[in-house]
Amino acid sequence: MSATEPARAAMTASVRESLSASVPGTTDTAPGDDAGLLLPVPDEDGAPFWDHAARGELRVQSCSDCDELRFPPRPCCPHCQSFASHWRRMSGRGRIWSYVLPHPPLLPAYAALPGYNAIVVELAEAPRIRLVGNLVAAPDAPLNSVDPARLRIGAPVKVVFTALPGGVTVPRWLLERP
Amino acid sequence: MGATLKDATAIAGIGQTPFAKHLPESEKTLACRAIVAALDDAGIAPSEVDAFASYTMEETDEVEIAKAIGAGDVTHFSKVGYGGGGSCATVAHLAAAVATGQAGVGVAWRSRKRGSGPRPWKNTRVQLPTPGQWTRPFGLLRPADEIGLLARRYMHEYGATRDHLFNVALACRNRANQNPAAIMYERPLTREMYMTARWISEPLCLFDNCLETDGALACVVVSAERARDCRHRPVYVHSAAQGLPAQHHGMVNYWNDDPLTGPAWTAARHLWKGADLGPQDVDVAQIYDAFTPLIPLSLEGYGFCGRGEGAAFTEGGALEIGGRLPLNTGGGGLSEAYVHGFNLITEGVKQLRGTSTAQVPDATTCLVTAGEGVPTSALLLRS
Ligand SMILES: [Zn+2]
């Protein structure tokens, strides 16, 4: 009926199959709150972001010649065409730029977290850099651990890092004023 | 003086299959049926077809189609990327080929079984590479979630409300209620149904989302001169454009410097530059409506109102028949069928032939747009 309204029955077989079919890197089948959530599959340009995240650092790619930040990472600076870049550490502070509350039909691991949020954070020192993430009550709390009523555009947030069972660390966000 | 596209070519034939949640035939069969119907509508033999254009997401290749319908030697073929952003560009590519003599008879088509087939977003293997690594792990999984983010921000910045989105859904549904071919024919929508519908990605509810549909459509592009000898009144391609804004990423305008001015703005600048007409001259519009918020964003982008005024534009029945800008008169993707926007092109042709089921009296100009939020395209058609 709609772009996003397949019967829930239709969600089950093929999706569960694809989730459990041990596709390397795409899913996490280890037990725990995050089991079944999609894991990032870094590409060559994005890998440093995830490496820094694993060390608890939020870093954004920066041109080594003109100093412009860019996201998502890519080989060439759109401002000066330099191919030299480095990863600049961010304060980890930002504000909620927008958010949604996805409802089923969803992949099973997300459907199991009713009321979870997906947010876009604009970074405090670079508001044009906007990262998709999740607002959580604590670094290891589930994606639906914040009452949706507390979500507000403009709310200040700070980054935390969560090591997922599959060995990948992702940034998540806490309200500055919980 | 260089070549110009302006009115050099015309859409001479249109064809379609039924639309349904499930059709038994394959995508290839449906594509052939729509194409053969479009050629018959034009009165042109399949052996005269020498150009094809479709979407990169189209599963039926031109080699298969050419063989199946009995095309002759083909001298131009083209595929356009980015899903629903490609619809109008297929016609634009054919128009350019015909106008410059690379081909004589072009066919564009879209065949799709999304009513009964799988949803692409479920295929995590395809979704996860760039830019999916930045979004999918956080549960931003579907187009509805991505457009929902833009919609929430748009509502926040400009005071748009769910009632504005309802105005869009209602206009499309009302037109579908007049169109026996529409999936939502004889299925009226009320404000209460809208306001109490289940969420899909809050702030978007069920009725903010297009229909998943099985079906196929096609149209035939020839020179303006040739079109005048065909069976129906020619519908001229007056102007055409594609739009991929600086720093744009498909579906995720929030990585642009200015996320609320999307690809529509880029396509519109080029479209109007190539036209003798402006937004004030448009009699009827077929605007890509995979999701209701794309309408106010597009109304702004194509210049029907100022920035931030797209939601208010929908008030007072502006999008209904008799309103300021009758919208998606076949019912659109929201209520006729969602076939990646191709039905918006054929409906534009019907309006300018005077044969729409929700005919705008004396319509002579129609804007047709492709997906907003992704690299897009648009056509300005005239009779
Ligand atoms: Zn630079």
PDB file of C-alpha atoms in Angstrom, chain A residues 113-117 135-138 140-148 174:
ATOM      1  CA  LEU A 113      13.636  -1.290  19.909  1.00  0.00           C
ATOM      2  CA  PRO A 114      10.254   0.478  19.676  1.00  0.00           C
ATOM      3  CA  GLY A 115      10.534   4.234  19.968  1.00  0.00           C
ATOM      4  CA  TYR A 116      14.199   4.347  18.970  1.00  0.00           C
ATOM      5  CA  ASN A 117      15.440   7.578  17.471  1.00  0.00           C
ATOM      6  CA  LEU A 135      20.493   9.824  21.281  1.00  0.00           C
ATOM      7  CA  VAL A 136      20.905   7.446  24.219  1.00  0.00           C
ATOM      8  CA  ALA A 137      20.663   7.696  28.012  1.00  0.00           C
ATOM      9  CA  ALA A 138      24.135   6.220  28.585  1.00  0.00           C
ATOM     10  CA  ASP A 140      25.803   1.344  26.651  1.00  0.00           C
ATOM     11  CA  ALA A 141      22.058   2.013  26.810  1.00  0.00           C
ATOM     12  CA  PRO A 142      19.836   0.808  23.973  1.00  0.00           C
ATOM     13  CA  LEU A 143      18.817   3.044  21.091  1.00  0.00           C
ATOM     14  CA  ASN A 144      15.387   3.588  22.612  1.00  0.00           C
ATOM     15  CA  SER A 145      16.633   4.552  26.075  1.00  0.00           C
ATOM     16  CA  VAL A 146      15.613   8.213  25.780  1.00  0.00           C
ATOM     17  CA  ASP A 147      11.939   9.164  26.032  1.00  0.00           C
ATOM     18  CA  PRO A 148      11.020  10.492  22.569  1.00  0.00           C
ATOM     19  CA  LEU A 174      23.907  12.152  25.219  1.00  0.00           C
TER      20      LEU A 174
END
